[in-house]
């Protein structure tokens, strides 16, 4: 039978139901996985082609040396011919590559057939890994002229080796590689321990024929049955698993667990199907090559189910966060969509890399290329990434939201929009200032939205003619006027004589108004200031304004008498100045 298995359209039909029931994004991931599986299982050289390669002398490399390879002078060539004859059913010619004793010579054809079945079942043969040198592979520790092909599992976890030896025909003829006598002696026991020996001896001959992919026809029938049973069992087990999760979710007060049980319906179904198929496949007793390929397909299916579930969980996370208090923030709403898309992209990329690794592709070069490409993109888009991370910082700290009044550096205004690159602030002059997020994140930010009250403060400047009793009356009256306003916090009221200024007596007035609306605060402030003016008027004093007293003095003349000094009050500091003559 063929030891190198190509993949046909049968594999695509096996996964067609998964692709049809998935969404567009999931369909993409599944089709990529199927394409990779097709590539990994692409047809390789047949035994006939290998036979042509070894027919006649040819130069080949083995262990770094150039050696001469003939059709029957290397383990690779002899094994290739043995497989070619057994695939064609010519067990008489295949028996020429068995070192049989004289008493077993009459059973040589039967032994060749049984060895072919045993190798087909237990040994994965890669002809490229078999030495093409005349003396075999001398680096394995075995003597020259001895080559190990594989091992057959035996009782008590013991394995029996399958070896070929270089023997010379009777009469000193041409040397060739044949299966060793100890290997031939173990063939009947190996054949007897085959789990499907009953089917090989009792099924009709047409069911024992070799079908596509080197699989027997009865095994093809079994694969169809396994696929149907796995599909039905997957639907049932997936529904049971979702039902159990639904019951657990109903006992909780949160809603995210209900969303998870609903969103993971597809991954649960695919995982259950693969589990059932994994449990049923050993009953088919597939050959080593088919078992290896089926194991790869099942592993790839589990990888797809895992990353499919992660993809769905990103949607669940986005749905949960969209109704949370964090998402009510302007920046957070924009970042939520961006983060979910980036998370899905990361899940997709990691899923593709994991799927390629599962199928046996070398992904180290791919990962290295992605790393170098990411570094180049990061260097080229440094400013863009800086602003992007600035948007993340603003959203994470929730410094402000759209509609808040803020001061960033020297710019004060209302935040109109918060983007992924910059924020827009509408100033009092109705102009719009755009500031990059990276700069905003590093700047001093003062936001007025979180305050629960607004401070009212002023200084009452009274004229110097005000008496102490009048000052006391102003202080007590102002305090009473503030306490009469119900929207002023009583514990925050502070009225006291601040200082004796150069041109006035200053009284400090401070309090907190219990409002966050600036328009309402302005109306309350106006009312309080009018009340304070009434208090000052009732006390008999008045507000001062800056004044300066200038004294003019005329110097005595020698011919006339002295003149009287003259004073005049002009606005300015209350400081005197004497002009010089």
XYZ file of C-alpha atoms in Angstrom:
581
model
C 0.000 0.000 0.000
C 1.070 3.574 -0.509
C 2.878 5.013 2.485
C 2.636 8.679 1.374
C -0.988 9.869 1.501
C -2.323 12.748 -0.627
C -5.474 14.647 0.381
C -8.483 14.681 -1.949
C -11.810 16.429 -1.995
C -13.083 13.975 0.631
C -11.415 16.008 3.371
C -13.141 19.180 2.187
C -16.514 17.425 2.260
C -15.800 16.253 5.808
C -15.492 19.832 7.045
C -18.120 21.334 4.734
C -20.795 21.382 7.430
C -18.494 23.358 9.743
C -17.702 25.940 7.076
C -21.341 26.357 6.042
C -22.527 26.931 9.606
C -19.814 29.419 10.527
C -19.886 33.174 10.075
C -17.731 34.907 7.468
C -14.812 35.509 9.848
C -14.987 31.978 11.209
C -15.324 30.652 7.679
C -12.073 32.356 6.771
C -10.219 30.697 9.637
C -11.663 27.271 8.825
C -10.861 27.543 5.127
C -7.303 28.610 5.915
C -6.972 25.560 8.139
C -8.344 23.294 5.417
C -6.008 24.824 2.856
C -3.045 24.273 5.145
C -4.132 20.677 5.665
C -4.362 20.172 1.909
C -0.891 21.613 1.484
C 0.576 19.490 4.261
C -0.992 16.358 2.789
C -0.153 17.138 -0.831
C 0.823 14.200 -3.015
C 4.431 13.170 -2.835
C 6.415 10.863 -5.036
C 4.786 7.469 -5.532
C 6.590 4.189 -5.124
C 6.867 3.887 -8.904
C 8.598 7.248 -9.085
C 10.947 6.231 -6.288
C 11.651 3.014 -8.133
C 12.625 5.042 -11.200
C 14.947 7.151 -9.046
C 16.745 4.078 -7.805
C 16.769 2.278 -11.131
C 20.336 2.411 -12.428
C 23.217 4.155 -10.729
C 22.716 7.635 -9.314
C 24.729 10.008 -7.171
C 23.168 10.846 -3.797
C 24.304 12.419 -0.544
C 24.299 10.449 2.687
C 25.809 11.782 5.921
C 27.649 14.457 3.995
C 29.379 11.954 1.646
C 28.826 11.283 -2.051
C 28.023 7.597 -2.476
C 26.897 5.424 -5.374
C 23.284 4.217 -5.060
C 22.043 1.207 -7.074
C 18.573 -0.283 -7.369
C 19.201 -2.988 -4.768
C 22.315 -1.925 -2.892
C 20.809 0.312 -0.201
C 18.073 -0.065 2.419
C 16.104 2.755 0.838
C 16.094 1.124 -2.593
C 15.188 -2.355 -1.274
C 12.408 -0.988 0.936
C 11.041 1.026 -1.969
C 10.933 -2.070 -4.184
C 9.316 -4.140 -1.412
C 6.580 -1.520 -0.987
C 6.104 -1.306 -4.743
C 5.592 -5.058 -5.077
C 3.233 -5.323 -2.096
C 1.146 -2.399 -3.356
C 0.808 -4.270 -6.673
C -0.068 -7.536 -4.857
C 3.042 -9.255 -6.195
C 4.035 -10.964 -2.974
C 6.214 -13.527 -4.774
C 8.701 -10.838 -5.844
C 8.271 -8.990 -2.533
C 9.327 -12.158 -0.683
C 12.761 -11.853 -2.304
C 13.472 -9.120 0.243
C 12.878 -11.453 3.209
C 15.705 -13.440 4.780
C 13.687 -16.648 5.280
C 14.974 -19.952 6.515
C 14.771 -23.101 4.415
C 11.748 -24.477 6.286
C 9.816 -21.173 5.889
C 10.609 -20.768 2.220
C 7.238 -22.209 1.241
C 5.460 -19.545 3.311
C 7.521 -16.633 1.978
C 4.632 -15.096 0.029
C 2.337 -15.276 3.063
C 5.037 -13.745 5.248
C 5.547 -10.903 2.759
C 1.814 -10.194 2.801
C 1.606 -10.274 6.599
C 4.696 -8.051 6.954
C 3.128 -5.564 4.540
C -0.023 -5.424 6.670
C 1.979 -5.057 9.908
C 4.177 -2.282 8.524
C 1.139 -0.575 7.098
C -0.536 -0.613 10.511
C 2.282 0.312 12.886
C 5.183 1.931 11.039
C 5.153 5.356 9.428
C 7.697 5.001 6.653
C 9.463 8.086 5.340
C 11.727 6.928 2.546
C 13.742 10.133 2.731
C 14.724 9.198 6.284
C 16.034 5.789 5.189
C 19.701 5.675 4.282
C 20.616 5.416 0.626
C 24.171 4.273 1.276
C 25.357 0.776 0.486
C 26.411 0.169 4.095
C 23.346 1.858 5.556
C 23.340 4.537 8.247
C 26.503 4.011 10.285
C 25.723 6.831 12.756
C 22.968 5.038 14.705
C 25.264 2.757 16.710
C 24.225 -0.350 14.779
C 26.835 -2.428 12.982
C 27.610 -1.693 9.345
C 25.141 -3.425 7.103
C 22.239 -3.164 9.597
C 19.426 -0.603 9.228
C 16.433 -0.199 11.562
C 13.183 0.705 9.790
C 10.917 1.130 12.815
C 9.442 -0.646 15.816
C 6.347 -2.775 16.418
C 4.578 -2.384 19.795
C 4.604 -5.537 21.847
C 3.284 -6.711 25.218
C 4.227 -4.923 28.459
C 5.143 -1.726 26.615
C 7.986 -3.500 24.860
C 8.770 -2.738 21.222
C 10.284 -5.097 18.689
C 12.653 -3.596 16.096
C 12.098 -4.003 12.357
C 15.522 -4.241 10.737
C 17.066 -4.832 7.340
C 20.500 -6.355 6.744
C 22.841 -6.352 3.796
C 23.141 -9.905 2.530
C 24.905 -11.548 -0.393
C 23.063 -13.991 -2.594
C 24.065 -17.618 -2.565
C 26.954 -18.285 -4.854
C 28.553 -14.889 -4.299
C 26.059 -12.937 -6.334
C 25.102 -9.307 -6.031
C 24.481 -7.975 -2.487
C 21.070 -6.637 -1.528
C 19.275 -5.374 1.564
C 16.617 -7.726 2.994
C 14.562 -7.894 6.168
C 16.577 -9.681 8.844
C 15.807 -13.244 9.893
C 14.817 -12.134 13.405
C 12.339 -9.704 11.896
C 10.914 -12.415 9.647
C 10.606 -14.749 12.628
C 8.431 -12.202 14.461
C 6.050 -11.623 11.537
C 3.484 -14.324 12.511
C 3.281 -13.042 16.102
C 2.933 -9.438 14.968
C 0.189 -10.399 12.562
C -1.681 -12.382 15.216
C -1.786 -9.392 17.570
C -3.382 -7.065 14.997
C -6.630 -5.673 16.476
C -8.471 -5.981 13.137
C -7.180 -9.428 12.215
C -10.734 -10.803 12.299
C -11.859 -8.345 9.641
C -8.854 -9.156 7.497
C -9.729 -12.877 7.597
C -13.547 -12.772 7.362
C -14.602 -9.706 5.361
C -15.222 -10.024 1.617
C -12.217 -9.447 -0.552
C -13.700 -6.326 -2.174
C -13.931 -4.644 1.259
C -10.299 -5.496 1.920
C -9.164 -3.755 -1.228
C -7.194 -0.522 -1.052
C -9.161 2.628 -1.709
C -8.129 6.281 -1.984
C -5.486 7.572 0.406
C -4.253 4.008 0.966
C -7.238 3.203 3.224
C -9.116 -0.091 2.909
C -12.664 0.066 1.601
C -14.177 -1.229 4.826
C -12.311 1.505 6.685
C -13.778 4.072 4.288
C -17.236 2.796 5.185
C -16.270 3.025 8.849
C -15.034 6.603 8.395
C -18.378 7.630 6.925
C -20.168 6.009 9.873
C -17.758 7.641 12.356
C -18.338 11.032 10.751
C -22.131 10.648 10.917
C -22.073 9.406 14.514
C -19.635 12.135 15.544
C -21.792 14.806 13.944
C -24.942 13.587 15.691
C -23.158 13.071 18.999
C -21.502 16.477 18.662
C -24.896 18.142 18.294
C -26.222 16.266 21.315
C -23.186 16.779 23.557
C -22.890 20.428 22.532
C -26.521 21.003 23.446
C -26.083 19.199 26.761
C -22.971 21.228 27.583
C -24.724 24.499 26.759
C -27.742 23.400 28.794
C -25.570 22.664 31.815
C -23.825 26.026 31.490
C -27.197 27.716 31.082
C -28.455 26.184 34.332
C -25.356 27.370 36.153
C -25.697 30.831 34.611
C -29.310 31.166 35.783
C -28.205 30.772 39.389
C -26.003 33.854 39.187
C -27.051 37.493 39.191
C -24.758 38.494 36.319
C -25.637 38.363 32.626
C -22.201 37.825 31.100
C -22.283 34.080 31.818
C -25.547 33.786 29.871
C -23.879 35.493 26.904
C -20.916 33.115 27.108
C -23.083 29.993 27.064
C -24.944 31.332 24.012
C -21.886 32.520 22.081
C -19.870 29.322 22.520
C -22.496 27.113 20.898
C -20.480 26.576 17.709
C -17.102 25.869 19.400
C -18.788 23.475 21.846
C -20.378 21.578 18.975
C -17.114 21.320 17.035
C -15.183 20.250 20.131
C -17.755 17.572 20.991
C -17.653 16.245 17.409
C -13.860 15.982 17.528
C -13.914 14.248 20.913
C -16.335 11.599 19.657
C -14.323 11.124 16.458
C -11.119 10.816 18.487
C -12.731 8.081 20.586
C -14.081 6.147 17.573
C -11.108 6.328 15.181
C -9.005 3.643 16.974
C -11.756 1.097 16.235
C -11.040 1.463 12.517
C -7.417 0.274 12.897
C -6.166 2.713 10.284
C -2.649 2.318 9.008
C 0.162 4.379 10.483
C 0.084 6.990 7.736
C -3.676 7.453 7.862
C -3.679 7.513 11.673
C -0.984 10.168 11.652
C -2.918 12.288 9.163
C -6.210 11.855 10.977
C -4.520 12.813 14.230
C -3.203 15.962 12.564
C -6.664 16.835 11.269
C -8.236 16.298 14.698
C -5.545 18.424 16.368
C -6.116 21.148 13.794
C -9.839 20.945 14.508
C -9.250 21.417 18.237
C -7.030 24.413 17.465
C -9.777 25.943 15.324
C -12.373 25.295 18.047
C -10.162 26.947 20.678
C -9.503 30.124 18.734
C -13.087 30.201 17.503
C -14.148 30.266 21.157
C -11.663 33.051 21.911
C -13.036 35.030 18.957
C -16.560 34.696 20.360
C -15.379 35.635 23.857
C -14.053 38.935 22.489
C -17.580 39.732 21.291
C -18.962 38.817 24.720
C -16.416 41.057 26.422
C -17.289 43.946 24.130
C -20.985 43.465 24.802
C -20.421 43.452 28.566
C -18.161 46.488 28.541
C -20.500 48.489 26.296
C -23.090 48.691 29.098
C -20.623 49.285 31.922
C -19.915 52.606 33.552
C -16.440 52.658 32.049
C -17.871 52.699 28.522
C -19.969 55.749 29.283
C -16.787 57.762 29.050
C -16.290 59.413 25.662
C -12.791 58.046 25.093
C -13.742 54.614 26.378
C -16.495 54.214 23.807
C -14.038 54.840 20.992
C -11.371 52.646 22.537
C -13.799 49.780 23.133
C -14.312 49.248 19.403
C -10.599 49.605 18.691
C -9.552 47.189 21.450
C -12.089 44.571 20.377
C -10.867 44.756 16.776
C -7.232 44.514 17.826
C -8.074 41.563 20.078
C -9.834 39.777 17.229
C -6.882 40.452 14.945
C -4.493 39.026 17.553
C -6.717 35.946 18.019
C -6.834 35.411 14.258
C -3.072 35.761 13.781
C -2.213 33.525 16.730
C -4.808 31.047 15.516
C -3.247 30.884 12.053
C 0.262 30.469 13.490
C -0.930 27.763 15.910
C -2.776 25.987 13.110
C 0.326 25.999 10.898
C 2.413 24.672 13.798
C -0.142 21.904 14.399
C 0.025 20.928 10.727
C 3.805 20.653 10.985
C 4.874 23.834 9.247
C 7.945 25.689 10.606
C 6.491 28.856 12.108
C 9.693 30.257 13.622
C 10.502 32.120 10.408
C 6.949 33.468 10.205
C 7.032 34.696 13.798
C 10.446 36.261 13.260
C 9.243 38.013 10.125
C 6.190 39.337 11.950
C 8.445 40.648 14.719
C 10.747 42.470 12.307
C 7.789 43.847 10.364
C 6.140 45.022 13.571
C 9.332 46.786 14.639
C 9.571 48.576 11.283
C 5.941 49.651 11.455
C 6.405 50.856 15.043
C 9.405 52.982 14.078
C 7.638 54.444 11.043
C 4.446 55.227 12.959
C 6.047 56.397 16.205
C 3.976 59.588 16.515
C 0.785 57.806 15.540
C 1.411 55.100 18.124
C 2.256 57.747 20.712
C -1.097 59.435 20.141
C -2.836 56.066 20.138
C -1.340 55.086 23.483
C -2.170 58.568 24.719
C -5.804 57.859 23.859
C -5.533 54.611 25.832
C -4.102 56.527 28.808
C -6.856 59.152 28.693
C -9.522 56.482 28.455
C -8.020 54.323 31.191
C -7.651 57.220 33.660
C -10.994 58.747 32.608
C -9.573 62.240 32.976
C -12.509 63.906 31.235
C -15.329 63.223 28.828
C -17.004 65.026 25.965
C -18.824 68.100 27.239
C -16.515 68.670 30.238
C -14.851 72.018 30.845
C -11.108 71.546 31.154
C -7.864 73.444 31.208
C -5.005 71.766 29.343
C -1.797 73.738 29.764
C -3.060 77.269 28.970
C -6.141 76.272 26.952
C -9.501 76.420 28.724
C -12.726 75.327 27.091
C -15.290 72.581 26.578
C -14.212 69.208 25.178
C -16.069 68.691 21.908
C -14.650 65.348 20.752
C -12.087 62.783 21.827
C -10.516 60.877 18.962
C -7.799 58.279 18.613
C -5.281 60.907 17.478
C -6.354 64.195 19.122
C -8.970 65.974 21.216
C -10.894 69.114 20.188
C -11.559 71.871 22.746
C -14.049 74.692 22.148
C -12.793 77.858 23.849
C -14.837 80.796 25.225
C -14.082 82.688 22.013
C -15.841 79.867 20.092
C -12.618 78.807 18.444
C -11.572 75.142 18.345
C -8.167 73.979 19.570
C -6.911 70.509 18.527
C -4.296 68.889 20.754
C -2.554 65.521 20.113
C -3.402 62.814 22.631
C 0.266 62.178 23.365
C 0.771 65.790 24.420
C -2.479 65.868 26.406
C -1.497 62.728 28.323
C 1.791 64.407 29.378
C 0.241 67.815 30.197
C -1.224 69.297 33.359
C -4.979 68.822 33.065
C -7.562 70.583 35.187
C -11.115 69.445 34.710
C -14.074 71.147 36.348
C -16.644 68.405 35.856
C -15.811 66.315 38.976
C -16.290 69.203 41.425
C -19.404 69.029 43.594
C -19.503 72.763 44.464
C -18.130 76.078 43.241
C -16.169 78.491 45.399
C -17.468 82.047 45.924
C -14.803 84.545 47.032
C -14.309 88.325 47.057
C -12.509 91.059 48.996
C -14.469 94.030 50.443
C -12.303 97.155 50.363
C -13.717 99.742 52.857
C -12.594 103.354 53.132
C -10.167 104.285 55.899
C -12.848 106.468 57.541
C -14.629 103.228 58.549
C -14.708 102.714 62.301
C -14.094 99.432 64.090
C -17.790 99.115 64.948
C -18.691 99.573 61.310
C -16.182 96.871 60.331
C -17.764 94.500 62.842
C -21.206 95.349 61.478
C -20.069 94.606 57.917
C -18.533 91.279 58.960
C -21.577 90.104 60.901
C -24.018 91.323 58.260
C -22.108 89.628 55.424
C -21.967 86.367 57.394
C -25.722 86.521 57.978
C -26.386 87.276 54.316
C -24.363 84.212 53.264
C -26.094 81.956 55.759
C -29.467 83.160 54.550
C -28.764 81.614 51.135
C -29.804 77.930 51.287
C -27.483 76.942 48.433
C -24.389 78.065 50.355
C -22.651 75.423 52.481
C -22.715 76.841 56.068
C -19.473 75.107 57.118
C -17.605 76.789 54.270
C -18.490 80.424 55.162
C -15.489 82.535 56.161
C -15.733 86.345 56.696
C -12.851 88.136 58.431
C -10.729 91.311 58.362
C -7.900 90.419 56.030
C -5.490 93.379 56.243
C -5.069 97.141 56.559
C -4.212 97.985 53.009
C -2.558 101.219 51.860
C -5.825 102.746 50.750
C -8.522 100.501 52.234
C -9.566 98.121 54.963
C -9.848 94.680 53.295
C -12.424 92.094 54.447
C -12.080 88.545 52.992
C -15.344 86.774 52.062
C -15.331 83.088 51.028
C -17.941 80.319 50.770
C -18.903 77.292 48.639
C -22.071 77.328 46.547
C -23.735 73.899 46.283
C -24.076 73.734 42.521
C -22.043 72.523 39.550
C -23.921 74.559 36.930
C -21.921 77.653 36.039
C -24.992 79.594 34.894
C -26.771 78.947 38.193
C -23.622 79.851 40.122
C -23.401 83.200 38.331
C -26.976 84.056 39.332
C -26.340 83.096 42.959
C -23.085 85.068 43.007
C -24.894 88.139 41.712
C -27.533 87.846 44.430
C -24.911 87.481 47.146
C -22.935 90.495 45.940
C -26.070 92.662 45.986
C -26.830 91.551 49.530
C -23.298 92.420 50.605
C -23.649 95.891 49.052
C -26.833 96.399 51.129
C -24.919 95.389 54.272
C -22.133 97.891 53.572
C -24.632 100.700 52.942
C -26.596 99.945 56.131
C -23.413 100.002 58.206
C -22.773 103.635 57.240
C -19.534 103.121 55.392
C -18.612 102.750 51.740
C -16.268 100.997 49.411
C -12.864 102.530 48.883
C -11.068 103.200 45.696
C -7.324 103.698 45.313
C -6.334 107.309 46.180
C -3.042 109.213 46.462
C -2.452 112.349 48.478
C 0.120 114.774 47.076
C 1.396 117.655 49.276
C 2.789 120.687 47.484
C 5.032 122.997 49.531
C 6.247 126.366 48.211
C 9.773 127.392 49.264
C 10.340 130.828 50.885
C 11.517 133.564 48.534
C 14.164 136.138 49.565
C 11.879 138.998 48.561
C 8.568 137.684 49.728
C 7.307 135.789 52.718
C 6.729 132.078 52.916
C 3.773 130.602 51.159
C 1.324 128.168 52.779
C 1.551 124.532 51.715
C -1.141 123.182 49.405
C -2.483 119.620 49.274
C -4.510 117.865 46.627
C -5.942 114.388 46.424
C -5.579 112.509 43.159
C -6.337 108.913 42.353
C -3.437 106.578 43.026
C -1.446 105.253 45.966
C -1.794 107.059 49.274
C 1.833 108.107 49.296
C 3.186 111.665 49.610
C 5.828 113.167 47.421
C 7.767 116.450 47.903
C 9.020 118.130 44.777
C 12.536 119.467 44.815
C 13.301 123.022 43.905
